[in-house]
Coordinates of C-alpha atoms in Angstrom, one line a residue:
M1 CA 166.5 67.6 200.2
S2 CA 166.1 69.0 196.7
S3 CA 162.9 70.7 195.5
T4 CA 160.0 68.4 194.3
Q5 CA 159.2 71.1 191.8
L6 CA 159.3 69.8 188.2
D7 CA 159.5 73.0 186.2
A8 CA 159.0 72.5 182.5
R9 CA 160.7 75.9 181.9
R10 CA 164.0 74.4 183.0
R11 CA 164.4 71.7 180.3
A12 CA 167.7 73.2 179.0
Q13 CA 169.2 73.3 182.5
V14 CA 168.1 69.7 183.2
F15 CA 169.7 68.4 179.9
A16 CA 172.9 70.2 180.8
E17 CA 173.0 68.6 184.2
L18 CA 172.3 65.2 182.7
E19 CA 175.3 65.7 180.4
S20 CA 177.7 67.0 183.1
R21 CA 177.5 64.3 185.7
T22 CA 178.1 60.5 186.1
F23 CA 175.2 58.7 187.7
D24 CA 175.1 55.5 189.7
L25 CA 171.8 54.7 187.9
A26 CA 170.0 55.8 184.8
V27 CA 166.4 54.7 184.5
I28 CA 164.6 54.5 181.1
G29 CA 160.9 54.9 181.5
G30 CA 158.7 57.3 183.5
G31 CA 155.8 55.1 184.1
I32 CA 154.9 53.8 187.6
T33 CA 157.8 51.2 187.6
G34 CA 160.5 53.6 186.5
A35 CA 159.2 56.4 188.8
G36 CA 159.1 54.0 191.7
I37 CA 162.7 52.8 191.0
A38 CA 164.0 56.3 190.7
R39 CA 162.4 57.3 194.0
D40 CA 163.7 54.3 195.9
A41 CA 167.2 54.6 194.5
A42 CA 167.5 58.3 195.2
M43 CA 166.1 57.9 198.7
R44 CA 168.8 55.3 199.3
G45 CA 171.5 57.8 198.4
L46 CA 172.3 56.7 194.8
S47 CA 172.7 59.3 192.1
V48 CA 169.9 58.8 189.7
A49 CA 168.8 60.0 186.2
L50 CA 165.3 59.3 184.9
V51 CA 164.3 59.8 181.3
E52 CA 160.9 59.4 179.8
A53 CA 160.3 59.3 176.0
R54 CA 156.9 61.1 176.2
D55 CA 155.3 62.3 179.4
Y56 CA 155.4 60.7 182.8
A57 CA 152.7 58.0 182.9
S58 CA 151.8 58.5 179.3
G59 CA 151.7 54.8 178.5
T60 CA 150.0 52.0 180.5
S61 CA 150.4 53.9 183.8
S62 CA 147.6 56.4 182.9
R63 CA 145.3 53.8 181.1
S64 CA 144.6 51.4 184.0
S65 CA 141.3 50.8 185.8
K66 CA 142.6 53.2 188.4
M67 CA 142.5 50.7 191.3
I68 CA 145.0 49.8 194.0
H69 CA 143.5 46.4 194.7
G70 CA 144.8 43.3 196.5
G71 CA 144.6 40.9 193.6
L72 CA 141.8 38.8 195.0
R73 CA 141.4 36.9 191.7
Y74 CA 145.0 35.6 192.0
L75 CA 143.9 33.5 195.0
A76 CA 141.9 31.4 192.6
Q77 CA 145.1 30.8 190.6
G78 CA 146.9 29.8 193.8
D79 CA 149.3 32.7 193.7
I80 CA 149.5 33.4 197.4
A81 CA 152.7 35.4 197.2
L82 CA 151.3 37.8 194.6
V83 CA 148.2 38.3 196.7
K84 CA 150.1 38.8 199.9
E85 CA 152.3 41.4 198.3
A86 CA 149.5 43.3 196.6
A87 CA 147.3 43.2 199.7
S88 CA 150.1 44.5 201.9
E89 CA 151.2 47.2 199.4
R90 CA 147.8 48.8 199.2
Q91 CA 148.0 49.4 203.0
I92 CA 151.4 51.0 202.6
L93 CA 150.1 53.2 199.8
R94 CA 147.2 54.3 201.9
R95 CA 149.7 55.4 204.5
I96 CA 152.1 57.3 202.2
A97 CA 149.5 58.7 199.7
P98 CA 146.1 59.0 201.5
H99 CA 144.8 61.3 198.8
L100 CA 145.5 58.8 196.1
T101 CA 143.9 55.8 197.8
R102 CA 140.2 56.4 198.0
L103 CA 138.3 53.6 199.8
S104 CA 135.4 52.2 197.8
P105 CA 133.2 49.3 198.6
F106 CA 133.6 46.6 195.9
L107 CA 130.4 44.5 195.4
I108 CA 130.4 40.9 194.1
P109 CA 126.9 39.6 193.3
T110 CA 126.5 36.0 194.4
T111 CA 124.2 33.3 192.9
N112 CA 124.1 30.6 195.7
M113 CA 125.4 29.7 199.1
A114 CA 128.3 27.7 197.7
M115 CA 129.6 30.8 195.8
T116 CA 129.1 32.9 198.9
A117 CA 131.1 30.4 201.0
K118 CA 133.9 30.2 198.5
L119 CA 134.2 34.0 198.3
R120 CA 134.2 34.3 202.1
T121 CA 137.0 31.8 202.4
G122 CA 139.0 33.7 199.8
L123 CA 138.4 37.0 201.4
W124 CA 139.2 35.7 204.9
T125 CA 142.6 34.5 203.5
F126 CA 143.0 37.8 201.7
E127 CA 142.4 39.8 204.8
K128 CA 144.8 37.7 206.9
L129 CA 147.5 38.0 204.3
G130 CA 147.1 41.8 203.8
G131 CA 146.6 42.8 207.5
V132 CA 143.1 44.3 206.7
P133 CA 141.8 46.3 209.7
E134 CA 138.8 44.8 211.5
A135 CA 136.5 47.7 210.5
E136 CA 137.3 47.0 206.8
K137 CA 136.6 43.3 206.6
H138 CA 134.1 41.9 204.1
E139 CA 130.4 41.6 204.8
V140 CA 127.7 39.4 203.2
I141 CA 124.3 41.0 202.4
G142 CA 121.1 39.4 201.3
L143 CA 118.8 40.3 198.4
A144 CA 116.8 42.9 200.3
E145 CA 119.9 44.8 201.3
L146 CA 121.4 44.5 197.8
R147 CA 118.3 46.0 196.3
K148 CA 118.4 48.8 198.9
R149 CA 122.1 49.6 198.3
E150 CA 122.2 49.2 194.5
P151 CA 118.6 49.6 193.1
L152 CA 119.9 49.2 189.5
M153 CA 121.1 45.7 190.0
R154 CA 119.2 43.0 188.2
T155 CA 118.7 40.4 191.0
G156 CA 117.2 37.5 189.1
G157 CA 119.2 34.4 189.8
L158 CA 121.1 36.2 192.7
N159 CA 120.9 35.4 196.4
G160 CA 122.8 38.5 197.6
A161 CA 126.3 39.9 197.4
V162 CA 129.6 40.1 199.2
L163 CA 131.0 43.6 199.9
Y164 CA 134.7 44.3 200.6
P165 CA 136.7 47.5 200.6
E166 CA 139.3 48.3 198.0
F167 CA 141.1 51.5 196.9
L168 CA 140.6 53.7 193.8
T169 CA 143.4 56.0 192.7
D170 CA 144.4 58.5 190.0
D171 CA 147.1 56.4 188.3
A172 CA 148.9 59.2 186.5
R173 CA 149.0 61.4 189.6
L174 CA 150.5 58.5 191.5
V175 CA 153.3 58.3 189.0
L176 CA 153.8 62.0 189.1
A177 CA 154.0 62.0 192.9
N178 CA 156.8 59.3 192.7
V179 CA 158.7 61.3 190.1
R180 CA 158.5 64.4 192.2
S181 CA 159.6 62.5 195.3
A182 CA 162.5 61.1 193.4
Q183 CA 163.6 64.6 192.4
G184 CA 163.1 65.8 196.0
S185 CA 165.7 63.1 197.0
G186 CA 168.2 64.3 194.4
A187 CA 167.3 62.5 191.2
V188 CA 167.5 64.4 187.9
T189 CA 164.3 63.7 185.9
I190 CA 163.1 64.7 182.5
N191 CA 160.1 63.9 180.3
H192 CA 159.8 64.1 176.5
A193 CA 163.3 62.7 176.3
A194 CA 163.7 59.4 174.5
A195 CA 166.6 57.0 175.1
S196 CA 167.8 57.0 171.5
D197 CA 170.9 54.9 171.9
L198 CA 172.6 52.8 174.5
T199 CA 176.4 53.4 174.9
G200 CA 178.9 51.4 176.7
D201 CA 178.8 53.8 179.7
G202 CA 175.2 54.9 179.7
L203 CA 172.7 56.2 177.1
V204 CA 171.8 59.1 174.8
A205 CA 168.6 61.0 175.5
T206 CA 167.1 63.1 172.8
S207 CA 164.2 65.5 173.3
S208 CA 161.0 64.6 171.5
L209 CA 159.9 68.3 171.6
D210 CA 161.0 70.8 169.0
D211 CA 163.7 72.3 171.3
G212 CA 166.8 70.6 169.9
L213 CA 168.0 69.3 173.3
S214 CA 169.9 66.1 173.9
A215 CA 172.3 64.6 176.4
R216 CA 174.8 61.8 176.6
I217 CA 174.2 60.4 180.1
R218 CA 177.0 58.5 181.8
A219 CA 175.8 55.9 184.3
K220 CA 177.3 52.9 186.0
L221 CA 174.1 50.9 185.6
V222 CA 171.1 51.4 183.2
V223 CA 167.6 50.1 184.2
N224 CA 165.1 49.5 181.4
A225 CA 161.6 50.2 182.8
A226 CA 160.0 51.1 179.5
G227 CA 156.9 49.1 180.0
A228 CA 155.3 48.3 176.7
W229 CA 158.6 49.4 175.0
V230 CA 160.9 47.2 177.1
D231 CA 161.7 45.0 174.1
K232 CA 162.4 48.1 172.0
V233 CA 165.0 49.3 174.5
R234 CA 166.5 45.8 174.9
G235 CA 166.8 45.8 171.1
M236 CA 169.3 48.6 171.2
E237 CA 171.8 46.1 172.6
A238 CA 173.5 43.7 170.3
G239 CA 172.1 40.2 170.5
E240 CA 169.0 41.3 172.5
S241 CA 166.5 41.4 169.7
D242 CA 164.2 38.5 170.8
T243 CA 160.6 39.2 171.8
R244 CA 159.8 38.6 175.4
M245 CA 156.7 40.9 175.7
S246 CA 153.1 40.4 174.7
M247 CA 150.5 43.2 174.6
S248 CA 146.9 43.1 175.6
R249 CA 144.4 46.0 175.0
G250 CA 142.1 47.3 177.6
I251 CA 139.5 50.0 177.1
H252 CA 137.2 52.0 179.5
L253 CA 134.0 53.9 178.9
V254 CA 132.9 56.9 180.9
L255 CA 129.3 57.8 181.4
P256 CA 127.5 60.5 183.5
R257 CA 126.9 59.3 187.0
E258 CA 123.1 60.0 186.6
R259 CA 123.1 57.5 183.7
L260 CA 124.6 54.8 185.9
P261 CA 123.8 55.9 189.5
I262 CA 125.7 53.3 191.5
D263 CA 127.4 53.8 194.9
S264 CA 129.7 50.8 195.0
T265 CA 132.3 49.5 192.5
I266 CA 130.2 46.7 191.1
I267 CA 132.0 43.6 189.7
I268 CA 130.0 42.4 186.7
R269 CA 130.3 38.9 185.2
A270 CA 130.6 39.3 181.4
P271 CA 129.2 36.6 179.0
D272 CA 132.7 35.2 178.6
K273 CA 133.0 34.7 182.4
R274 CA 135.5 37.6 182.8
S275 CA 134.9 40.2 185.4
I276 CA 134.5 43.8 184.5
F277 CA 133.9 46.8 186.8
A278 CA 131.4 49.6 187.0
V279 CA 133.1 52.3 189.1
P280 CA 131.6 55.5 190.5
R281 CA 133.9 58.6 190.4
G282 CA 132.5 62.0 191.2
A283 CA 130.0 63.0 188.6
F284 CA 130.8 60.0 186.4
T285 CA 130.7 56.2 186.3
Y286 CA 133.3 54.3 184.2
I287 CA 133.1 50.7 183.0
G288 CA 136.0 48.5 182.0
T289 CA 138.0 46.7 181.0
T290 CA 138.6 44.5 178.0
D291 CA 141.5 42.2 177.8
V292 CA 142.4 41.0 174.2
F293 CA 145.8 40.6 172.6
H294 CA 147.0 43.7 170.7
D295 CA 149.6 43.8 168.0
G296 CA 152.3 46.3 168.9
A297 CA 153.0 48.8 171.6
D298 CA 150.8 51.6 170.5
Y299 CA 150.7 54.9 172.4
W300 CA 146.9 55.3 171.6
P301 CA 145.7 51.8 170.7
A302 CA 142.6 52.0 168.7
P303 CA 139.6 50.3 170.3
T304 CA 137.4 48.1 168.2
R305 CA 133.6 48.2 168.0
D306 CA 133.6 44.8 169.6
D307 CA 135.5 46.3 172.6
I308 CA 132.9 49.0 173.1
D309 CA 129.9 46.7 172.7
Y310 CA 131.4 44.0 175.0
L311 CA 131.4 46.5 177.9
L312 CA 128.0 48.1 177.1
R313 CA 126.1 44.8 176.7
A314 CA 127.6 43.3 179.8
T315 CA 126.7 46.4 181.8
E316 CA 123.1 46.4 180.4
A317 CA 122.8 42.7 181.3
A318 CA 123.8 43.3 184.9
L319 CA 122.1 46.6 185.6
S320 CA 118.5 47.6 184.9
V321 CA 119.1 50.5 182.6
D322 CA 117.8 51.6 179.2
P323 CA 120.2 50.6 176.3
I324 CA 123.3 52.9 176.5
R325 CA 123.6 55.0 173.3
D326 CA 127.0 56.0 171.9
H327 CA 126.2 59.7 172.3
E328 CA 125.9 59.2 176.0
I329 CA 129.5 58.1 176.4
V330 CA 131.4 61.1 177.8
S331 CA 134.9 59.7 177.0
L332 CA 136.8 56.5 176.6
W333 CA 140.4 55.6 177.0
S334 CA 142.4 52.7 175.8
G335 CA 145.8 51.3 176.6
V336 CA 148.1 48.3 176.2
R337 CA 149.2 46.1 179.1
P338 CA 152.8 44.9 178.8
L339 CA 152.7 41.2 179.7
I340 CA 155.5 38.7 179.7
A341 CA 154.7 36.4 176.8
Q342 CA 153.2 33.0 177.6
P343 CA 152.4 31.3 174.3
G344 CA 149.2 29.4 174.3
K345 CA 147.4 31.4 177.0
K346 CA 144.6 33.8 176.5
A347 CA 145.3 37.5 177.3
N348 CA 143.4 37.4 180.6
E349 CA 145.2 34.2 181.7
V350 CA 148.7 35.6 181.3
S351 CA 150.4 36.1 184.6
R352 CA 150.8 39.7 185.9
K353 CA 154.0 38.8 187.8
D354 CA 157.0 40.9 187.2
E355 CA 160.4 39.6 186.0
I356 CA 163.9 41.1 186.0
W357 CA 166.3 40.3 183.2
T358 CA 170.0 41.2 183.0
S359 CA 171.6 41.1 179.6
P360 CA 175.2 40.1 178.9
G361 CA 176.0 43.8 178.3
G362 CA 174.7 44.7 181.8
L363 CA 171.3 46.2 181.0
V364 CA 168.8 45.4 183.7
S365 CA 165.2 45.2 182.4
I366 CA 162.1 45.0 184.5
A367 CA 158.8 43.8 182.9
G368 CA 155.3 42.8 183.9
G369 CA 153.9 43.5 187.3
K370 CA 150.9 45.3 188.8
L371 CA 150.2 48.9 189.6
S372 CA 149.3 47.9 193.1
A373 CA 152.7 46.3 193.8
Y374 CA 154.9 48.9 192.0
R375 CA 156.7 49.9 195.2
A376 CA 157.8 46.4 196.1
M377 CA 158.9 45.8 192.5
A378 CA 161.0 48.9 192.7
E379 CA 162.6 47.8 196.0
R380 CA 163.6 44.5 194.4
V381 CA 165.2 46.2 191.4
V382 CA 167.1 48.7 193.6
D383 CA 168.3 45.9 195.8
L384 CA 169.8 44.3 192.7
A385 CA 171.2 47.6 191.5
V386 CA 173.0 48.2 194.9
E387 CA 174.4 44.7 194.7
R388 CA 175.5 45.1 191.1
L389 CA 177.1 48.5 191.9
G390 CA 178.9 47.0 194.8
T391 CA 178.2 50.2 196.8
S392 CA 176.8 50.9 200.2
A393 CA 173.3 52.4 200.4
L394 CA 170.7 53.5 202.9
P395 CA 168.0 50.9 203.6
C396 CA 164.8 51.2 201.6
S397 CA 162.4 53.8 203.2
T398 CA 159.7 54.2 200.5
A399 CA 157.1 52.4 202.7
E400 CA 157.3 55.2 205.4
A401 CA 158.0 58.5 203.6
P402 CA 154.9 60.2 202.4
L403 CA 154.6 61.1 198.7
P404 CA 154.0 64.8 197.8
G405 CA 150.5 65.8 198.6
G406 CA 150.1 63.0 201.2
S407 CA 151.6 64.4 204.4
R408 CA 149.1 66.8 205.9
G409 CA 145.4 67.2 206.4
L410 CA 143.5 69.7 204.3
G411 CA 141.7 71.4 207.2
D412 CA 138.9 73.7 205.9
S413 CA 140.6 74.8 202.7
L414 CA 138.1 73.1 200.4
S415 CA 135.0 73.8 202.6
R416 CA 133.8 76.6 200.3
L417 CA 133.5 74.2 197.3
D418 CA 130.7 71.9 196.5
L419 CA 131.4 68.3 197.6
R420 CA 132.3 66.9 194.1
A421 CA 134.6 69.8 193.3
A422 CA 136.3 69.4 196.7
E423 CA 136.7 65.7 196.2
R424 CA 138.2 66.2 192.8
L425 CA 140.8 68.7 194.0
E426 CA 141.7 66.6 197.0
G427 CA 142.0 63.4 194.9
L428 CA 144.4 65.2 192.5
Y429 CA 146.5 67.4 194.8
G430 CA 146.0 66.1 198.4
D431 CA 147.4 68.6 200.9
E432 CA 148.6 70.9 198.0
A433 CA 145.0 71.6 196.8
N434 CA 144.9 74.8 198.7
E435 CA 147.7 76.2 196.5
I436 CA 145.3 75.7 193.5
L437 CA 142.6 77.6 195.3
I438 CA 144.9 80.5 196.3
A439 CA 145.9 80.8 192.6
G440 CA 142.2 81.1 191.5
G441 CA 141.0 77.5 191.7
D442 CA 140.2 77.4 188.0
V443 CA 141.6 75.7 184.9
A444 CA 144.3 78.4 184.5
A445 CA 145.5 77.8 188.0
E446 CA 145.8 74.1 187.4
A447 CA 147.5 74.5 184.1
A448 CA 150.0 76.9 185.4
R449 CA 150.9 74.6 188.3
A450 CA 151.2 71.8 185.8
V451 CA 154.0 73.7 184.1
T452 CA 155.8 75.1 187.1
H453 CA 155.5 72.2 189.6
E454 CA 154.5 69.1 187.6
G455 CA 156.7 69.1 184.4
A456 CA 153.8 69.5 181.9
A457 CA 155.4 70.6 178.6
T458 CA 152.4 70.1 176.3
L459 CA 148.7 70.8 176.6
E460 CA 148.0 67.1 176.4
D461 CA 150.2 66.6 179.5
Y462 CA 147.8 68.8 181.5
W463 CA 144.5 67.8 179.8
V464 CA 145.1 64.0 180.1
R465 CA 147.5 63.3 183.0
R466 CA 147.7 66.3 185.4
S467 CA 144.0 67.1 185.5
A468 CA 142.2 63.9 184.2
R469 CA 139.9 66.3 182.3
A470 CA 140.2 64.2 179.1
W471 CA 138.3 61.5 180.9
F472 CA 136.4 63.0 183.8
D473 CA 135.0 66.3 182.7
Q474 CA 131.9 67.4 180.8
G475 CA 132.5 67.1 177.1
S476 CA 135.9 65.4 177.6
G477 CA 137.3 68.6 178.9
M478 CA 137.2 70.4 175.5
A479 CA 136.1 73.6 177.2
A480 CA 139.2 73.6 179.3
L481 CA 141.7 73.5 176.4
A482 CA 141.7 77.2 175.4
P483 CA 142.2 78.6 179.0
A484 CA 144.7 75.9 179.8
A485 CA 146.7 76.7 176.6
A486 CA 146.6 80.4 177.4
A487 CA 148.0 79.8 180.9
M488 CA 150.6 77.3 179.7
G489 CA 151.6 79.4 176.7
A490 CA 152.3 82.4 178.8
L491 CA 154.8 80.4 180.8
L492 CA 156.3 78.4 177.9
G493 CA 156.4 81.1 175.3
W494 CA 153.8 79.8 172.9
N495 CA 152.6 82.2 170.3
D496 CA 149.1 82.0 168.9
A497 CA 149.9 79.5 166.3
M498 CA 151.6 77.2 168.8
K499 CA 148.6 77.4 171.2
A500 CA 146.3 76.6 168.3
A501 CA 148.5 73.6 167.4
Q502 CA 148.4 72.3 171.0
I503 CA 144.6 72.6 171.1
A504 CA 144.3 70.9 167.7
Q505 CA 146.4 68.0 168.9
C506 CA 144.1 67.4 171.9
R507 CA 141.0 67.7 169.8
K508 CA 142.5 65.1 167.4
I509 CA 143.1 62.7 170.2
N510 CA 139.6 63.1 171.4
D511 CA 138.1 62.7 167.9
E512 CA 140.2 59.6 167.2
S513 CA 139.1 58.0 170.5
R514 CA 135.4 58.5 169.5
R515 CA 135.9 57.5 165.9
L516 CA 133.8 54.3 166.3
L517 CA 131.0 56.0 168.2
G518 CA 127.9 56.7 166.1
E519 CA 127.1 60.0 167.7

């Protein structure tokens, strides 16, 4: 086994290794799909290169609702296969990454007995398909119990609720764990390295940092898992310039938990009949998401005022709270969902199924799909790759092998912290949390580990995706920027001007996200 340590100080050596070898498989895209494919292929014994244009999980894979859910709503659409896969996959993820699958009761308010009966039938089917343990099956509660459990709920017109367990995750950390596992099985992985050209025998990767690095990567097969940028990568091949993807925009708002003190993940019916979520996470509650078509594959898609108001007004209608003011919003994130185009359908009606396309030139592209089912998607792609390569390979073992951070219990290592601090560290690092504590347990310790073990090459990498401080910290984590920049700069050789530029870039991202908020 190789080391799972992604060391951002080794970029030059990694580019040199990419240049010097011929790989069975080169994967373009370091989101959840590409990371899952790289892990599966490497664990089967294939030689694998993975390149990511920005940072691991920097696109859709860090902008989700942060749920590993069974796709209950797809039952209503009759998509039994999708539900079965998603429901089964969440149990697998729970096994291989227990720190990244936090059980949370999901609460669906009900208005009459017919609705309750319909939900119970759907959940019974869902539980059978997904092998849900007896202790985690749904329950029906009446109005008195609903008021007791969630005092904020407006109960006019309701007759109770249905509760069923689902899983919350840290999406970016899940991607990172897959990339680290891929490297641990021999894959060569690099972030901030864009596929700038497809060649007949592979691709050219060019660093997006100011370090002048590039590599011509020779590979027998190239897989395009670029998410929202799948069409852009396809367009590098002659004759593959048609548009097959459609983007929808989703935003989430984060509020202090004391402002929305809920205990369950509450499913709220918005005025347009869509469902949105109010989700408790540590000291915060986040609400989301919107689902409207978005023009283009933006890295930081700008939310609209309508997006923000849609979430606020729906939440205020469902929960008995004073009107939420803009200045109370701790942070917000936005992202685009890469959907397979289905003309004539609304954004929230477009299927989340994945599709695999093979071009005449041999490029394999994977598009669509759900975070919850990433591992099964990856297995299908690698099955195809093994067939195309005409090689022998080990069987898929990604459903059994634990991801980094998910193999051992924590013991008493976090017992000296308050509950929320302990929950945060465990949710980010799993059984590796003690290493943060040994190093000081502070921002500097996290930021240093982000560089030496997690491939963080910019301050944004740490602030947004390694620590989640951009979304789930007081003041959007602005106070963490200076100590994090100091710790990272000491390892990466940043002078004062470079540290200031890194901090300024994060502040700019935060300011832009809040541009429409009347503070």
